[in-house]
PDB file of C-alpha atoms in Angstrom:
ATOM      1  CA  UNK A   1      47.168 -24.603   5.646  1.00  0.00           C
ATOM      2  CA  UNK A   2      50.218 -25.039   3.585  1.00  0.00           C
ATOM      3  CA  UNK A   3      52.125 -28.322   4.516  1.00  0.00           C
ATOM      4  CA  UNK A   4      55.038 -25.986   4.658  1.00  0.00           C
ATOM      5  CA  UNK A   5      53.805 -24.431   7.596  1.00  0.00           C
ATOM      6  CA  UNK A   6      54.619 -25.987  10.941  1.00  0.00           C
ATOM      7  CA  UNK A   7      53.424 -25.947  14.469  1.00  0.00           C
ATOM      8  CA  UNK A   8      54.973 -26.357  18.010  1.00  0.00           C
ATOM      9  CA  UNK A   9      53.578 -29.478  19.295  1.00  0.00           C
ATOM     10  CA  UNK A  10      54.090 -29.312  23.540  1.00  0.00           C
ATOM     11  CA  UNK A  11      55.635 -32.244  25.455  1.00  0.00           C
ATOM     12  CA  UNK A  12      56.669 -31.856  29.041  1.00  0.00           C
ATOM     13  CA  UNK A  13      57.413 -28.172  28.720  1.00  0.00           C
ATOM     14  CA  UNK A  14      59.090 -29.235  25.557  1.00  0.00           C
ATOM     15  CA  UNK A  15      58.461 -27.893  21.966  1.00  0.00           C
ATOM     16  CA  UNK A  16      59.203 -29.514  18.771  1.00  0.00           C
ATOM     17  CA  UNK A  17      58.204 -28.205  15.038  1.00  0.00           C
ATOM     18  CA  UNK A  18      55.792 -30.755  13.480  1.00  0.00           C
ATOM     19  CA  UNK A  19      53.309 -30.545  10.759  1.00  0.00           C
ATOM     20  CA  UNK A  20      49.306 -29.624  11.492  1.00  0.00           C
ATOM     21  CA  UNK A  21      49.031 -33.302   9.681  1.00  0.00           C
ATOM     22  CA  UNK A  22      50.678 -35.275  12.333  1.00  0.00           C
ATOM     23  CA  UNK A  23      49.244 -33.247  15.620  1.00  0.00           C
ATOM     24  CA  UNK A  24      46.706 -35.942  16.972  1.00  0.00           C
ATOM     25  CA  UNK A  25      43.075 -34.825  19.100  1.00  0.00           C
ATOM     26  CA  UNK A  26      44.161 -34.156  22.576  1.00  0.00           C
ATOM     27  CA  UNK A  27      47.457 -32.871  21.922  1.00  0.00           C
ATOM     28  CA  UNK A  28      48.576 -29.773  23.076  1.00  0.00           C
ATOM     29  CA  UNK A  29      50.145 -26.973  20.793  1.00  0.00           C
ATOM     30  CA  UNK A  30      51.690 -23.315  21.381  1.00  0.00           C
ATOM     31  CA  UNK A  31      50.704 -20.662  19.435  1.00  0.00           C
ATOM     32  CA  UNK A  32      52.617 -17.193  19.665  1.00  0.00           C
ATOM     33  CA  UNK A  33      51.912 -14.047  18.770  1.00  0.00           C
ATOM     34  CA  UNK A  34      51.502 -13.111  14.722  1.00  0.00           C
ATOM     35  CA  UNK A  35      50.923 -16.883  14.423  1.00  0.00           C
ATOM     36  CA  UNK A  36      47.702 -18.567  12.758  1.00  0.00           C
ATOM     37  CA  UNK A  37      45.986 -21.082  14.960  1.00  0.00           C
ATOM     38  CA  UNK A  38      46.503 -24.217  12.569  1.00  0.00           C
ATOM     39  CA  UNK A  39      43.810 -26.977  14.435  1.00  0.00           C
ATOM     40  CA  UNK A  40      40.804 -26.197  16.214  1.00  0.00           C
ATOM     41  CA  UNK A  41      40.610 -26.429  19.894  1.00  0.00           C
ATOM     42  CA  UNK A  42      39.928 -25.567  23.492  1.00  0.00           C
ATOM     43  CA  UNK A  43      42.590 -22.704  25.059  1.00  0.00           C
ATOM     44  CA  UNK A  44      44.328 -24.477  28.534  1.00  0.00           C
ATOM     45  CA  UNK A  45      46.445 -21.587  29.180  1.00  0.00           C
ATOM     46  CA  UNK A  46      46.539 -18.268  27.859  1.00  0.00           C
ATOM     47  CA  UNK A  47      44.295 -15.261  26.825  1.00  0.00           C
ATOM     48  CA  UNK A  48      44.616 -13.431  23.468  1.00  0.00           C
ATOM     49  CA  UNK A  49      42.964 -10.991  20.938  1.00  0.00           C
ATOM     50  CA  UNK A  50      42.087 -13.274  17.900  1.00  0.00           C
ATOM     51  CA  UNK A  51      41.743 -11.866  14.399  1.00  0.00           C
ATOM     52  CA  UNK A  52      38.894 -13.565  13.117  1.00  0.00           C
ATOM     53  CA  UNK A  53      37.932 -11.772  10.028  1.00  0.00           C
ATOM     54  CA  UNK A  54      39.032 -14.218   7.503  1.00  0.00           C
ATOM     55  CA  UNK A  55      36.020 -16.797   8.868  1.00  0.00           C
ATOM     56  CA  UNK A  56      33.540 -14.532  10.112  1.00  0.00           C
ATOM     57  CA  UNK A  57      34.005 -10.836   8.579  1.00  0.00           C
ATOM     58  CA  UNK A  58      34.184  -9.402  11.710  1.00  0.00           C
ATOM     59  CA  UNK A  59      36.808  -6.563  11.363  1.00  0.00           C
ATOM     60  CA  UNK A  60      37.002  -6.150  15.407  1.00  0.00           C
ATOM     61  CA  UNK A  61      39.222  -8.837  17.062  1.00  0.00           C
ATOM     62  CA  UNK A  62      37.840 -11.278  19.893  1.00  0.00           C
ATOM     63  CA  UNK A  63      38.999 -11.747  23.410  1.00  0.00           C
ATOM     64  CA  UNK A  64      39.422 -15.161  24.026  1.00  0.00           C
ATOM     65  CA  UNK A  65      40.075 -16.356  27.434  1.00  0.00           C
ATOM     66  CA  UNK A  66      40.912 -19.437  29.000  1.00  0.00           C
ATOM     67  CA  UNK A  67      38.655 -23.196  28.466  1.00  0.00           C
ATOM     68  CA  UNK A  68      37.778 -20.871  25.282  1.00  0.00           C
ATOM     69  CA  UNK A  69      36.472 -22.563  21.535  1.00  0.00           C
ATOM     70  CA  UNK A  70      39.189 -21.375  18.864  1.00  0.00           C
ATOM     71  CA  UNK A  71      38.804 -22.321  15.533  1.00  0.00           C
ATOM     72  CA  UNK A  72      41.534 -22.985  12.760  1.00  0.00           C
ATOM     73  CA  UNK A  73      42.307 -20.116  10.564  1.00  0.00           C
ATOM     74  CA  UNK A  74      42.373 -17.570  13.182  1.00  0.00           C
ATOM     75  CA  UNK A  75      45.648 -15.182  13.577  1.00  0.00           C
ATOM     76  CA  UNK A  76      46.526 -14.711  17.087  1.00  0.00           C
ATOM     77  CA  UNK A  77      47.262 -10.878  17.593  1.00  0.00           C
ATOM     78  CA  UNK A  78      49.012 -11.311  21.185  1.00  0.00           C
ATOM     79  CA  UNK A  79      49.541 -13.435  23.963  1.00  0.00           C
ATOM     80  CA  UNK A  80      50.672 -16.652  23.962  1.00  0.00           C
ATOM     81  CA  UNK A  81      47.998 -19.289  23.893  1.00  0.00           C
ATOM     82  CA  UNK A  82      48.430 -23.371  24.910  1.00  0.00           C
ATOM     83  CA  UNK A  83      45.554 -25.039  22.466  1.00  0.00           C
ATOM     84  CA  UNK A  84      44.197 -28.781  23.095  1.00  0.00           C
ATOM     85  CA  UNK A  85      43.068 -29.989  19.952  1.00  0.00           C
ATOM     86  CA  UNK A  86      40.047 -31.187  19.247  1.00  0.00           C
ATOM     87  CA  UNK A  87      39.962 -32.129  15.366  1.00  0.00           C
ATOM     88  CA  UNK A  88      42.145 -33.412  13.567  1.00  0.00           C
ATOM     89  CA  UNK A  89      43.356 -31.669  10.486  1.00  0.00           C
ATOM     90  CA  UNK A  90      41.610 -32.769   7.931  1.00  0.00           C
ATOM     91  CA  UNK A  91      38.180 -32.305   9.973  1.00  0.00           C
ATOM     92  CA  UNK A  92      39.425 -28.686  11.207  1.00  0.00           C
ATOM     93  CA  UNK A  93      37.534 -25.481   9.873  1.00  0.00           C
ATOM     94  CA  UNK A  94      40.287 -24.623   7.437  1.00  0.00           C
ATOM     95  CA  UNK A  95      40.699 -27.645   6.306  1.00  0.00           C
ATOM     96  CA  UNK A  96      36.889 -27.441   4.798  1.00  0.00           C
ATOM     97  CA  UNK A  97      37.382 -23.931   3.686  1.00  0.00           C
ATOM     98  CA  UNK A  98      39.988 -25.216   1.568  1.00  0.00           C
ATOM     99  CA  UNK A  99      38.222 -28.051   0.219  1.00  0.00           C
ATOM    100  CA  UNK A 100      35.286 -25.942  -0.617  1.00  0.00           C
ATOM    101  CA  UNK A 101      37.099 -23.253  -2.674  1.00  0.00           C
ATOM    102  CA  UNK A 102      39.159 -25.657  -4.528  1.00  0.00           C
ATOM    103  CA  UNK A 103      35.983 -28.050  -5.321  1.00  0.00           C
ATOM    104  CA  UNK A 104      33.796 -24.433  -6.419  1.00  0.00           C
ATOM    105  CA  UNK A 105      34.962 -24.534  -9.948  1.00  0.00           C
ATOM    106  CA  UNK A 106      33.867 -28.274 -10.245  1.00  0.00           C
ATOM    107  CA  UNK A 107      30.334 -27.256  -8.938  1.00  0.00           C
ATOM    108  CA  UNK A 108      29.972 -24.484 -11.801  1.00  0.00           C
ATOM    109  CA  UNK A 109      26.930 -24.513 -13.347  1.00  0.00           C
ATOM    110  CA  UNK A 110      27.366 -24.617 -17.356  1.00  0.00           C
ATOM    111  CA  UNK A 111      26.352 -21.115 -18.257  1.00  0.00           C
ATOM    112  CA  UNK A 112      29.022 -20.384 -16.109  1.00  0.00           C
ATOM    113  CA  UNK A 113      31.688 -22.410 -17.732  1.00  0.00           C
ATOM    114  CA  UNK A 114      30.367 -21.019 -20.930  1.00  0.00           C
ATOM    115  CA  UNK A 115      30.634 -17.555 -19.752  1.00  0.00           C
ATOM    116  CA  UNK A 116      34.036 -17.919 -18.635  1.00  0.00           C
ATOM    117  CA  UNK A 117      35.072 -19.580 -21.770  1.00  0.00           C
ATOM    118  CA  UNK A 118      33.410 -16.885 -24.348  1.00  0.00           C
ATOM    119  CA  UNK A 119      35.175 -14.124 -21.987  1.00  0.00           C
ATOM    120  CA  UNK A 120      38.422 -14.948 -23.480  1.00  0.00           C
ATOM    121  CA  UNK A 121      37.535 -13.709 -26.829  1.00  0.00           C
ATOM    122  CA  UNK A 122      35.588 -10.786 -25.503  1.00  0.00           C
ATOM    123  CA  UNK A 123      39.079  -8.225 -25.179  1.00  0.00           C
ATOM    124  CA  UNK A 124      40.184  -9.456 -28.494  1.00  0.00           C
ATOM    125  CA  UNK A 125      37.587  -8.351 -30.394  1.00  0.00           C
ATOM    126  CA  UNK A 126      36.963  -4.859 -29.064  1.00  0.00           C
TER     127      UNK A 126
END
């Protein structure tokens, strides 16, 4: 998740905008509708159709009701859902989604790199 992004962190029937850094495990956050669910979690109040094809492929959104497992990364189609977090940021699924496409151009092999680097040269010759 962009650090530019911000969630509403719930005291007391109070909201504030922090950053998914700074939301600690047990927490609560509020996530409207149109709104990705920046931390993983349990749902405490709420039910909502999730959008979960950007982790699973699954073009057909859940139902997700309350005491409910949601996972970062989903986009919350409607309802308004109260998450307790359960991960912090930096262990949450998007957070390794992340860190695994930005670390797959380290991992290529080097047939790949060499591949990529004689493709360059390929349009200017033809």
């Amino acid at each position: 998740m962009n650090k530019k992004e911000f969630k509403k962190k719930c005291k007391q029937e109070k909201t504030q905008k922090v950053d998914p850094n700074e939301v600690n495990v047990g927490e609560i956050i509020l996530v409207k509708p149109g709104e990705k669910i920046p931390l993983d979690g349990i749902v405490i109040e709420g039910e909502a159709m999730l959008n979960v094809v950007a982790l699973t492929g699954e073009s057909v959104p859940k139902k997700i009701p309350i005491n409910d497992e949601v996972l970062s990364g989903c986009i919350n189609n409607d309802g308004i859902l109260k998450i307790k977090v359960n991960k912090k940021f930096e262990e949450s699924t998007v957070s390794k989604i992340l860190d695994l496409v930005e670390n797959a151009s380290n991992r290529k092999s080097k047939s790949e790199h060499f591949i990529h680097k004689f493709a360059k040269y390929i349009p200017q010759s033809l």
